[in-house]
XYZ file of C-alpha atoms in Angstrom:
708
model
C 5.271 -29.976 37.985
C 6.692 -29.332 34.567
C 4.592 -30.072 31.457
C 5.794 -33.037 29.234
C 7.622 -32.063 26.101
C 5.559 -32.462 22.974
C 6.685 -34.010 19.793
C 5.903 -32.735 16.297
C 3.355 -35.490 15.847
C 1.540 -34.010 19.142
C 1.648 -30.554 17.764
C -2.201 -29.706 17.250
C -2.047 -25.703 16.774
C -5.423 -23.809 16.294
C -6.217 -23.552 12.639
C -8.478 -21.566 10.264
C -11.714 -23.073 9.061
C -12.730 -21.965 5.730
C -16.213 -21.711 3.887
C -16.617 -21.882 0.204
C -19.333 -21.244 -2.259
C -20.615 -23.787 -4.895
C -17.888 -22.682 -7.449
C -14.981 -23.030 -4.793
C -14.671 -19.397 -4.124
C -13.779 -18.631 -0.247
C -16.552 -16.659 1.129
C -15.691 -16.893 4.808
C -13.467 -18.074 7.691
C -13.806 -19.094 11.310
C -10.782 -19.006 13.817
C -9.557 -18.190 17.071
C -6.091 -17.751 15.681
C -5.470 -17.118 12.011
C -2.829 -19.811 11.144
C -2.015 -21.524 7.920
C 0.254 -24.596 8.786
C 3.518 -24.582 6.852
C 5.413 -27.846 6.447
C 9.022 -27.293 7.046
C 9.833 -28.390 3.570
C 7.932 -25.560 2.175
C 9.680 -22.828 4.194
C 12.415 -21.100 2.317
C 15.772 -21.339 3.706
C 16.333 -17.509 3.567
C 13.161 -17.097 5.848
C 14.768 -19.471 8.600
C 17.946 -17.426 8.200
C 16.220 -14.202 8.699
C 14.630 -15.298 11.896
C 17.839 -16.642 13.127
C 19.453 -13.418 12.457
C 16.962 -11.298 14.168
C 16.173 -13.597 16.982
C 18.812 -16.218 17.817
C 21.956 -16.125 15.753
C 23.529 -19.010 17.614
C 20.442 -21.234 17.311
C 22.341 -24.058 15.704
C 25.153 -24.070 18.444
C 23.438 -23.728 21.678
C 21.573 -26.230 23.682
C 18.541 -24.368 24.528
C 20.099 -21.461 26.335
C 22.427 -18.669 25.332
C 24.026 -17.341 28.583
C 26.013 -14.620 26.690
C 22.730 -13.216 25.274
C 21.083 -13.403 28.517
C 23.807 -11.489 30.228
C 24.048 -8.826 27.321
C 20.149 -8.247 27.332
C 20.125 -7.908 31.282
C 22.993 -5.224 31.115
C 21.079 -3.312 28.267
C 17.701 -3.311 30.188
C 19.459 -2.147 33.393
C 21.148 0.683 31.629
C 17.873 1.724 29.739
C 15.801 1.430 33.056
C 13.329 -0.812 31.011
C 13.059 -3.939 28.827
C 14.693 -2.949 25.612
C 16.294 -6.397 24.588
C 15.533 -9.977 25.189
C 17.739 -12.801 25.781
C 15.361 -15.817 25.118
C 16.431 -18.187 22.488
C 13.968 -19.635 19.830
C 13.624 -22.727 21.846
C 12.897 -20.810 24.969
C 10.088 -18.942 22.938
C 8.717 -22.350 21.600
C 8.809 -23.587 25.196
C 6.908 -20.478 26.582
C 4.447 -20.530 23.757
C 3.348 -24.077 23.697
C 3.979 -25.358 27.316
C 3.853 -22.346 29.731
C 1.546 -19.353 30.662
C 2.449 -15.813 29.685
C 2.880 -14.567 33.190
C 6.164 -12.601 33.906
C 7.640 -14.325 37.102
C 11.067 -15.649 37.867
C 9.459 -19.046 38.339
C 8.180 -19.079 34.960
C 11.549 -18.190 33.595
C 13.188 -21.041 35.484
C 10.614 -23.487 34.106
C 11.166 -22.019 30.625
C 14.980 -22.655 30.809
C 14.675 -26.113 32.041
C 11.986 -27.019 29.301
C 14.084 -25.406 26.649
C 17.126 -27.761 27.757
C 14.643 -30.771 27.607
C 13.302 -29.847 24.232
C 16.835 -29.684 22.851
C 17.282 -33.345 24.135
C 13.957 -34.549 22.659
C 13.518 -32.674 19.261
C 15.783 -31.936 16.463
C 16.741 -28.212 15.613
C 14.628 -28.658 12.424
C 11.610 -29.717 14.511
C 12.054 -26.916 16.947
C 12.140 -24.243 14.207
C 9.033 -25.814 12.378
C 7.213 -25.329 15.746
C 8.396 -21.811 16.089
C 7.736 -20.554 12.686
C 4.179 -21.976 12.856
C 3.424 -20.823 16.444
C 4.776 -17.241 16.613
C 2.530 -14.242 16.474
C 3.359 -11.814 13.635
C 0.683 -9.154 13.950
C -2.691 -8.465 12.097
C -4.138 -11.671 13.571
C -1.451 -13.783 11.875
C -0.160 -16.802 13.714
C 2.857 -18.547 12.018
C 4.685 -17.671 8.824
C 1.999 -19.221 6.591
C -0.730 -16.939 7.652
C 1.631 -14.005 7.750
C 2.695 -14.668 4.183
C -1.081 -14.656 3.070
C -2.009 -11.550 5.136
C 0.825 -9.273 4.368
C 1.900 -10.444 0.811
C -0.997 -12.665 -0.498
C 1.271 -15.478 -1.384
C 2.144 -18.888 -0.087
C 5.098 -19.032 2.260
C 7.351 -20.878 -0.282
C 7.256 -17.716 -2.555
C 8.591 -15.208 0.035
C 11.396 -13.097 -1.099
C 14.311 -12.235 1.107
C 13.105 -8.757 1.565
C 9.620 -9.972 2.633
C 11.290 -12.517 4.873
C 13.403 -10.066 6.621
C 10.209 -7.855 7.140
C 8.394 -10.832 8.783
C 11.391 -11.794 10.902
C 11.419 -8.135 12.277
C 8.022 -8.490 13.766
C 8.165 -11.018 16.738
C 9.867 -8.398 19.010
C 6.909 -5.949 18.890
C 4.292 -6.787 16.273
C 2.452 -3.629 16.626
C 5.441 -1.197 16.911
C 6.787 -2.675 13.720
C 3.682 -3.300 11.700
C 4.036 -2.414 8.081
C 0.429 -1.445 8.057
C 0.326 1.041 10.969
C 3.960 1.910 11.286
C 5.687 1.495 7.926
C 8.614 3.569 8.785
C 9.371 1.481 11.970
C 8.755 -1.716 10.118
C 11.249 -0.524 7.259
C 13.931 0.214 9.972
C 13.330 -3.199 11.432
C 13.723 -4.811 8.086
C 16.867 -2.919 7.431
C 18.246 -4.237 10.762
C 17.357 -7.791 9.721
C 18.947 -7.659 6.369
C 22.102 -6.027 7.892
C 22.102 -8.969 10.439
C 21.717 -11.509 7.581
C 24.845 -10.096 5.895
C 26.839 -10.060 9.140
C 26.042 -13.769 9.677
C 27.124 -14.608 6.121
C 23.641 -15.760 4.800
C 23.648 -12.971 2.157
C 26.281 -10.600 0.790
C 26.323 -6.871 1.757
C 25.349 -6.126 -1.750
C 22.194 -8.430 -1.574
C 21.329 -6.560 1.744
C 21.598 -3.180 -0.028
C 19.503 -4.413 -3.026
C 16.779 -5.644 -0.649
C 16.896 -2.536 1.524
C 16.351 -0.333 -1.461
C 13.537 -2.536 -3.008
C 10.031 -0.953 -2.539
C 7.925 -3.442 -0.427
C 4.386 -4.050 -1.391
C 2.197 -5.188 1.598
C -1.550 -5.573 1.766
C -3.800 -4.132 4.233
C -6.749 -6.220 4.425
C -7.816 -9.886 3.928
C -7.865 -11.384 0.486
C -11.507 -11.703 0.223
C -14.624 -9.706 0.970
C -17.173 -11.125 3.389
C -20.014 -10.635 1.021
C -22.530 -13.135 2.653
C -22.297 -12.138 6.241
C -25.834 -13.248 7.308
C -25.191 -16.602 5.284
C -21.838 -17.137 6.947
C -23.151 -16.562 10.533
C -25.962 -19.008 10.040
C -23.486 -21.532 8.769
C -21.360 -20.920 11.828
C -24.330 -21.295 14.237
C -25.309 -24.647 12.691
C -22.018 -25.929 12.457
C -21.334 -25.220 16.338
C -24.707 -26.902 17.084
C -23.679 -30.008 15.018
C -19.737 -30.323 15.532
C -19.140 -28.132 18.601
C -17.235 -24.922 18.885
C -13.722 -26.394 19.212
C -14.065 -28.184 15.841
C -15.340 -25.164 14.120
C -13.180 -22.453 15.309
C -9.835 -24.475 16.004
C -9.508 -27.470 13.628
C -9.239 -25.972 10.282
C -12.267 -27.606 8.649
C -13.447 -26.972 5.107
C -17.050 -26.166 4.618
C -18.543 -26.250 1.193
C -21.858 -24.611 0.522
C -24.259 -24.180 -2.373
C -24.398 -20.300 -2.241
C -23.561 -18.584 -5.489
C -21.380 -15.558 -4.572
C -22.404 -13.857 -7.859
C -26.067 -14.208 -7.150
C -25.408 -13.068 -3.542
C -23.753 -9.883 -4.717
C -26.693 -9.178 -7.046
C -29.290 -10.053 -4.167
C -27.224 -7.628 -1.728
C -27.330 -4.872 -4.341
C -31.123 -5.332 -5.178
C -32.165 -5.199 -1.450
C -29.994 -2.072 -0.872
C -31.351 -0.343 -3.948
C -34.956 -1.205 -3.244
C -34.618 0.021 0.422
C -33.158 3.478 -0.901
C -35.937 3.781 -3.307
C -38.514 3.068 -0.456
C -36.687 5.459 1.880
C -36.802 8.269 -0.612
C -40.629 8.061 -0.657
C -40.500 8.994 3.012
C -38.525 12.328 2.308
C -35.039 13.592 2.826
C -33.842 13.570 6.510
C -31.067 16.208 5.919
C -27.230 16.161 5.429
C -25.126 14.316 7.925
C -23.009 17.415 8.684
C -22.158 20.892 7.350
C -18.793 22.353 7.041
C -17.663 25.676 5.551
C -14.022 26.197 6.594
C -11.813 25.581 3.497
C -9.312 23.636 5.503
C -11.969 21.397 6.847
C -13.403 20.809 3.376
C -9.937 19.948 1.975
C -9.464 17.420 4.795
C -12.826 15.930 4.282
C -12.211 15.535 0.387
C -8.703 13.977 1.196
C -10.087 11.675 3.763
C -12.834 10.513 1.462
C -10.397 9.888 -1.335
C -8.125 7.813 0.949
C -11.202 5.701 2.181
C -12.122 5.126 -1.580
C -8.741 4.046 -2.354
C -8.580 1.848 0.517
C -11.684 0.104 -0.458
C -10.403 -0.267 -4.105
C -6.912 -1.001 -3.563
C -5.661 -3.054 -0.421
C -2.007 -2.588 -1.383
C 0.460 -0.198 0.141
C 4.089 0.175 -1.199
C 6.602 1.062 1.444
C 9.497 3.060 -0.041
C 13.147 2.524 1.047
C 12.983 5.273 3.409
C 9.925 4.037 5.028
C 7.297 6.315 3.281
C 4.172 5.286 1.477
C 3.220 6.600 -2.044
C 0.577 9.287 -1.510
C -1.081 12.007 -3.671
C -1.044 15.728 -2.812
C -3.589 17.486 -0.700
C -6.712 18.878 -2.402
C -8.275 22.269 -2.522
C -11.657 23.757 -3.890
C -10.297 24.985 -7.391
C -10.677 21.707 -8.977
C -6.901 21.271 -9.252
C -4.232 19.505 -7.107
C -1.224 21.030 -5.727
C 0.632 20.603 -9.047
C -2.029 22.776 -10.899
C -3.451 19.575 -12.832
C -7.198 19.807 -13.530
C -9.001 17.112 -11.778
C -11.442 14.775 -13.667
C -15.124 14.887 -13.111
C -15.015 11.209 -12.129
C -11.760 9.784 -10.897
C -10.691 6.351 -12.118
C -11.380 4.809 -8.543
C -14.851 5.881 -8.388
C -17.424 3.632 -10.064
C -20.843 4.410 -11.629
C -23.549 3.803 -9.027
C -21.230 3.826 -6.178
C -22.395 5.465 -3.017
C -20.014 8.092 -1.894
C -19.628 11.035 0.436
C -19.503 14.591 -0.915
C -19.821 18.291 0.044
C -21.987 20.774 -1.401
C -20.114 23.665 -2.954
C -22.894 25.632 -4.427
C -26.805 25.543 -4.681
C -28.095 27.348 -7.754
C -31.912 27.787 -7.704
C -31.742 29.838 -11.025
C -30.864 26.761 -12.959
C -32.056 24.102 -10.442
C -28.470 22.576 -9.886
C -26.241 21.559 -6.851
C -22.670 21.459 -7.373
C -20.874 18.633 -5.234
C -17.292 17.895 -4.702
C -16.266 14.367 -3.847
C -12.615 13.198 -3.337
C -10.984 14.370 -6.583
C -14.185 14.632 -8.480
C -17.052 17.028 -8.963
C -20.518 16.681 -10.182
C -24.056 18.221 -10.487
C -27.316 17.152 -9.114
C -30.523 18.159 -11.108
C -33.535 19.350 -9.209
C -35.473 16.746 -11.417
C -33.693 13.916 -9.694
C -34.112 15.283 -6.156
C -37.725 16.438 -6.299
C -38.295 13.653 -3.555
C -36.134 15.531 -0.900
C -38.929 17.028 0.786
C -39.112 17.086 4.687
C -40.448 13.820 5.889
C -44.184 14.105 6.598
C -46.217 10.940 6.944
C -49.566 12.965 6.333
C -48.400 13.901 2.798
C -47.953 11.640 -0.320
C -44.591 11.456 -2.022
C -46.324 11.442 -5.201
C -47.517 14.853 -4.900
C -45.333 16.584 -2.180
C -42.203 17.435 -4.139
C -39.634 20.338 -3.817
C -38.919 22.673 -6.937
C -35.825 24.380 -5.585
C -32.676 22.567 -4.324
C -32.233 25.175 -1.593
C -35.301 23.725 0.072
C -33.257 20.557 0.856
C -29.664 21.567 0.715
C -27.063 24.535 1.280
C -23.496 25.091 0.887
C -21.228 22.949 3.147
C -23.631 20.207 3.476
C -22.168 16.807 3.680
C -24.445 14.306 1.825
C -24.336 10.897 0.110
C -24.356 10.869 -3.696
C -24.360 8.335 -6.603
C -22.627 9.120 -9.988
C -24.724 7.890 -12.913
C -22.823 9.282 -15.677
C -19.227 10.586 -16.089
C -20.782 13.823 -17.996
C -23.547 15.876 -16.794
C -26.747 16.209 -19.100
C -30.081 17.777 -18.348
C -32.883 17.967 -21.129
C -34.723 20.396 -18.618
C -31.705 22.754 -18.595
C -31.084 22.264 -22.474
C -34.833 23.538 -22.837
C -34.237 26.675 -20.573
C -31.164 27.426 -22.583
C -33.063 27.055 -25.929
C -35.764 29.467 -24.745
C -33.065 31.907 -23.720
C -31.309 31.654 -27.111
C -34.606 32.407 -28.724
C -35.288 35.394 -26.532
C -31.826 36.871 -26.854
C -31.312 36.233 -30.491
C -27.737 37.292 -31.545
C -27.059 38.846 -28.165
C -27.192 35.389 -26.533
C -24.139 34.489 -24.421
C -23.915 31.470 -22.063
C -24.921 32.568 -18.515
C -21.816 32.719 -16.284
C -23.972 31.254 -13.534
C -24.357 27.926 -15.441
C -21.476 25.437 -14.901
C -19.718 23.780 -17.915
C -21.507 20.430 -18.093
C -18.375 18.581 -19.551
C -16.454 19.169 -16.476
C -18.947 17.583 -14.056
C -20.170 14.123 -13.493
C -24.011 13.536 -13.126
C -24.999 12.640 -9.625
C -28.045 11.630 -7.600
C -28.770 12.581 -4.079
C -28.836 9.492 -1.746
C -29.509 8.825 1.877
C -28.816 5.742 3.974
C -32.271 4.099 4.548
C -33.733 3.496 8.053
C -35.958 0.869 6.566
C -34.777 -2.770 6.376
C -35.495 -5.748 4.197
C -34.372 -9.187 3.414
C -34.112 -11.737 0.596
C -33.403 -15.460 0.381
C -33.322 -17.494 -2.809
C -33.397 -21.305 -3.238
C -32.320 -23.482 -6.257
C -35.671 -25.349 -7.111
C -33.600 -28.193 -8.592
C -30.874 -28.720 -6.100
C -32.443 -27.244 -3.110
C -29.439 -25.124 -2.392
C -29.498 -21.825 -0.690
C -28.217 -19.495 -3.457
C -28.328 -16.188 -1.548
C -29.301 -14.838 1.742
C -29.620 -11.097 2.631
C -30.719 -10.474 6.330
C -30.696 -6.764 6.155
C -29.312 -3.457 4.805
C -25.826 -3.694 6.534
C -24.550 -6.536 8.694
C -22.020 -4.473 10.597
C -24.813 -2.220 11.877
C -27.372 -4.906 12.526
C -26.625 -8.710 12.844
C -30.394 -9.558 13.056
C -31.183 -11.812 10.320
C -34.488 -10.719 9.056
C -34.678 -13.614 6.623
C -34.894 -16.151 9.441
C -36.002 -14.163 12.486
C -38.347 -11.265 11.515
C -41.957 -12.182 11.364
C -43.915 -9.710 9.209
C -47.617 -9.780 8.170
C -47.701 -11.670 4.798
C -50.611 -9.644 3.418
C -52.193 -11.026 0.290
C -49.130 -13.450 -0.162
C -50.816 -15.874 2.331
C -53.947 -16.128 -0.068
C -52.036 -18.733 -2.232
C -51.999 -21.023 0.794
C -55.708 -20.423 1.503
C -56.685 -21.279 -2.188
C -54.254 -24.248 -2.032
C -55.911 -25.565 1.002
C -59.344 -25.042 -0.398
C -58.470 -27.252 -3.474
C -57.672 -30.020 -1.176
C -61.420 -29.555 -0.054
C -62.672 -30.156 -3.498
C -62.828 -26.477 -4.580
C -61.876 -26.137 -8.338
C -60.811 -23.248 -10.624
C -64.405 -23.192 -11.828
C -66.101 -23.112 -8.181
C -68.318 -19.917 -8.073
C -67.920 -17.685 -4.996
C -70.110 -14.681 -4.188
C -68.164 -11.316 -3.856
C -70.588 -9.302 -1.848
C -70.528 -7.234 1.425
C -70.149 -9.282 4.526
C -69.989 -8.562 8.313
C -68.626 -10.772 10.860
C -69.654 -10.420 14.435
C -67.704 -11.966 17.548
C -68.477 -11.819 21.287
C -65.605 -10.808 23.380
C -65.155 -13.430 26.134
C -66.204 -12.075 29.510
C -63.632 -12.200 32.477
C -64.307 -14.452 35.344
C -66.404 -12.894 38.007
C -68.134 -10.448 35.376
C -70.720 -12.834 34.234
C -73.482 -10.358 34.804
C -71.791 -7.844 32.459
C -73.307 -8.057 28.799
C -70.543 -9.363 26.346
C -69.000 -6.772 23.888
C -69.806 -7.449 20.366
C -66.895 -6.706 17.978
C -67.695 -6.422 14.159
C -65.253 -6.936 11.221
C -66.271 -5.972 7.740
C -63.633 -6.986 5.027
C -63.567 -5.067 1.863
C -61.924 -5.330 -1.568
C -59.350 -2.831 -2.934
C -61.268 -0.018 -4.370
C -64.252 -0.644 -2.343
C -65.945 -2.526 -5.453
C -67.869 -5.923 -5.613
C -68.075 -8.267 -8.557
C -71.041 -10.567 -7.620
C -70.376 -14.129 -8.333
C -66.856 -14.872 -9.590
C -64.818 -18.017 -10.329
C -62.294 -19.365 -7.963
C -59.665 -18.859 -10.330
C -60.450 -15.106 -11.128
C -60.749 -14.605 -7.238
C -57.108 -15.756 -6.938
C -55.768 -13.950 -9.947
C -57.353 -10.597 -8.859
C -56.274 -11.277 -5.168
C -59.861 -10.463 -4.113
C -60.377 -10.033 -0.268
C -63.997 -11.056 0.231
C -64.014 -14.224 -1.750
C -61.116 -15.385 0.121
C -62.604 -14.665 3.469
C -65.658 -16.487 2.366
C -63.213 -19.513 1.313
C -61.855 -19.786 4.862
C -65.247 -19.338 6.466
C -66.376 -22.256 4.420
C -63.372 -24.700 4.859
C -62.466 -23.575 8.370
C -59.635 -21.547 9.884
C -58.201 -24.758 11.337
C -58.070 -26.446 8.054
C -56.020 -23.676 6.651
C -53.836 -23.622 9.656
C -53.231 -27.181 9.407
C -52.367 -26.870 5.748
C -49.714 -24.227 6.669
C -48.218 -26.197 9.235
C -47.795 -28.986 6.617
C -45.887 -26.469 4.498
C -43.692 -26.044 7.495
C -44.877 -22.491 8.539
C -44.334 -22.662 12.197
C -44.796 -18.925 13.159
C -47.940 -18.419 15.413
C -50.983 -17.845 13.232
C -54.222 -15.802 14.152
C -57.057 -18.122 14.608
C -59.648 -16.053 12.908
C -60.897 -15.219 9.489
C -58.162 -12.456 9.122
C -55.756 -15.108 8.710
C -56.943 -15.410 5.059
C -55.867 -11.835 4.365
C -52.251 -12.315 5.798
C -52.722 -10.747 9.444
C -50.226 -13.079 10.946
C -46.515 -12.608 11.013
C -44.507 -15.232 9.222
C -40.761 -14.984 8.197
C -39.570 -14.768 4.784
C -37.714 -18.151 4.984
C -41.092 -19.933 5.846
C -43.013 -18.151 2.964
C -40.261 -18.775 0.312
C -39.979 -22.417 1.438
C -43.898 -22.859 1.310
C -44.090 -21.243 -2.099
C -41.233 -23.485 -3.309
C -43.539 -26.296 -3.128
C -45.786 -24.933 -5.711
C -42.897 -24.409 -8.052
C -41.798 -27.940 -7.429
C -45.347 -29.461 -8.113
C -46.095 -30.491 -4.634
C -42.692 -31.777 -3.646
C -41.454 -30.142 -0.427
C -38.191 -28.287 -0.401
C -35.467 -28.602 2.133
C -33.175 -25.902 1.732
C -29.470 -27.111 1.865
C -27.203 -24.698 3.736
C -24.132 -26.948 3.604
C -23.203 -29.612 1.148
C -20.284 -31.285 3.001
C -17.706 -30.684 5.724
C -14.074 -31.905 5.631
C -11.493 -31.977 8.275
C -8.035 -30.636 7.694
C -6.756 -33.719 6.135
C -9.552 -33.722 3.513
C -11.820 -36.514 4.936
C -15.410 -35.802 4.917
C -16.798 -35.488 8.575
C -20.376 -34.324 7.767
C -22.853 -34.470 4.774
C -25.544 -32.132 3.990
C -26.999 -29.817 6.591
C -30.167 -28.242 5.874
C -31.895 -24.929 6.971
C -34.656 -27.181 8.411
C -32.371 -28.222 11.149
C -31.904 -24.604 12.226
C -35.617 -24.710 13.068
C -35.903 -28.275 14.217
C -37.226 -27.149 17.701
C -40.058 -25.252 16.100
C -40.906 -27.659 13.426
C -40.922 -30.960 15.341
C -43.855 -30.087 17.691
C -45.834 -28.706 14.928
C -45.496 -31.868 12.874
C -46.246 -34.011 15.937
C -49.445 -31.852 16.482
C -50.502 -32.223 12.965
C -50.008 -35.948 13.006
C -52.112 -36.221 16.136
C -55.079 -34.418 14.606
C -54.810 -36.371 11.375
C -54.955 -39.495 13.457
C -57.917 -38.324 15.333
C -59.705 -37.391 12.281
C -59.046 -40.895 10.595
C -60.369 -42.408 13.771
C -63.484 -40.403 13.475
C -62.630 -38.369 16.644
C -63.149 -34.592 17.164
C -59.673 -32.935 17.536
C -59.265 -30.610 20.337
C -60.109 -27.069 19.548
C -60.953 -27.974 15.980
C -63.205 -25.358 14.650
C -63.048 -26.296 10.874
C -64.499 -29.104 8.926
C -63.661 -32.497 10.128
C -64.595 -34.658 7.277
C -62.495 -37.748 7.584
C -59.975 -39.470 5.392
C -59.550 -37.778 1.860
C -60.228 -34.294 3.037
C -56.830 -33.886 4.662
C -54.301 -31.376 3.645
C -52.337 -33.141 1.087
C -48.904 -31.231 0.689
C -46.327 -33.724 0.016
C -43.190 -34.301 1.971
């Protein structure tokens, strides 16, 4: 019951599918196994030689099995009491990887040996090596040398050096143990072994081996692109799986081209995050995340913070010939490193407006300043910029409830978030205090010892991670492309896409739909509307069996902002000023059902309140629905169908699918609504009363007229 031997033409490995923005920038990947198929012609000869030297030195001589190697491995393992050496040939490894399970049994080993012999009969050595180098797992999620070259060295496989090839060839035996990312010393030792074996096999000279051993090795610790549009990418994945199936999306190496603009996406993400932070500050300061006083703990915190910032800035690590990695000395609280060098106020790896963690080292109420250390930098927070940092109290307004001393919010040792806004601290408030002190002291003036030297400190703002959430979506009015999509503050902490899934009350934004629907009922900008107090009464329905109970009367009295009334106003002025009562009177006149039908015609599919409060935005609607509806106004009545995907190509470059719109994401919700709308429209045209139609039913021309 042995499986059939595959040919190179039969080889269908799992590949990586890639997603691109409108300018060809890669913005995402989908895969089960990270693999970039490398044709044999593109694989350097020294890479093949490195793997042969490390894994199977007699590869070109044996016929699938190497009995000497098997016996040698068996003896070594018996002596060690555990498996320390393998005897499998490269052909056996290919047979195991492609045709057999990973179970460790004698039966599988026998099958593996038989299949290896058969493979040697059916495939050339070159074909076996091609399968091996594309199938082997090399750590960090990399399957095959193509993916490994990109992940570790950010280069195509054909550009790998001898030193880099030797490092990769040392990985198959134990990818984690010899990982250059997590175990650089072991990785270097293994590379040294492979280079030595290459010299012993005659592939390189001993001098070449020594040169490559003594060459620092630059490796990358993370992927070569940032996933800067995670909510968008996840939406793309969901739609593709629905259209093409999971196998096609995750395994086949398709190319997905979208209309997203990654530059606009970055700006959108930044604006959402900044807006949420500003909103969050108005709620007050929730306090530091931790407090540490011990000097060693503080030094470790600063060192860890620096390493984290460096990791984010530079993905490169340089492995030295001895297996060590370049690193900077530990920090202390004197503002100098271990070599006695004064540290800059803002290190070159910290950007202006970058949110970073810091530790409070001094709180100075006298001058209203907070001193903060972060990584290798230091800065000051002015009380004027942290007046918002009161304790949260929903009963108090942030406009009036402010702090006037930094000690009311912070103390020494507090771990906080800060944002540098200038490399050098400046404060007009402190300058004024100094000026007054100079006038008072006259010739006896000396700069107070308690006041830091501003030139040595960066200017910082106190920050905190917001608990509120927000979203943003942007469409190109001309091409209909989705340009940017931000579904929340941080995708890693919440994958819930608030752009498409969160229904929030629209408030006054819904008034535009009310006024637009009214203009389809013969209202004009000059139509007069009375802005005067009004009260609506409604009888609450009596439950079955309680017919003798008097019905409860509920009252609703809408009001304008400021509780003021303007008497008779024009339609256009009521819209411009977003007046509540005229809007309610419009919906009273044209009917709730009419407005609801109009909203449905604009593809608003969320449930809508079937009462007059609908006019003031009492219903929960998604941002996607509202943005799409408003796009119709900007397109002069022409509906917009947001394009998520421009086209999809297979691994050979052939187009397998054309445009996919976001409408298709909501087809299940939209189709019944369109059918319901058409049913009501046909009933009205036939002069019939639609079911549950409480609005006006004037036939024909009075129907909502939003264009498709």
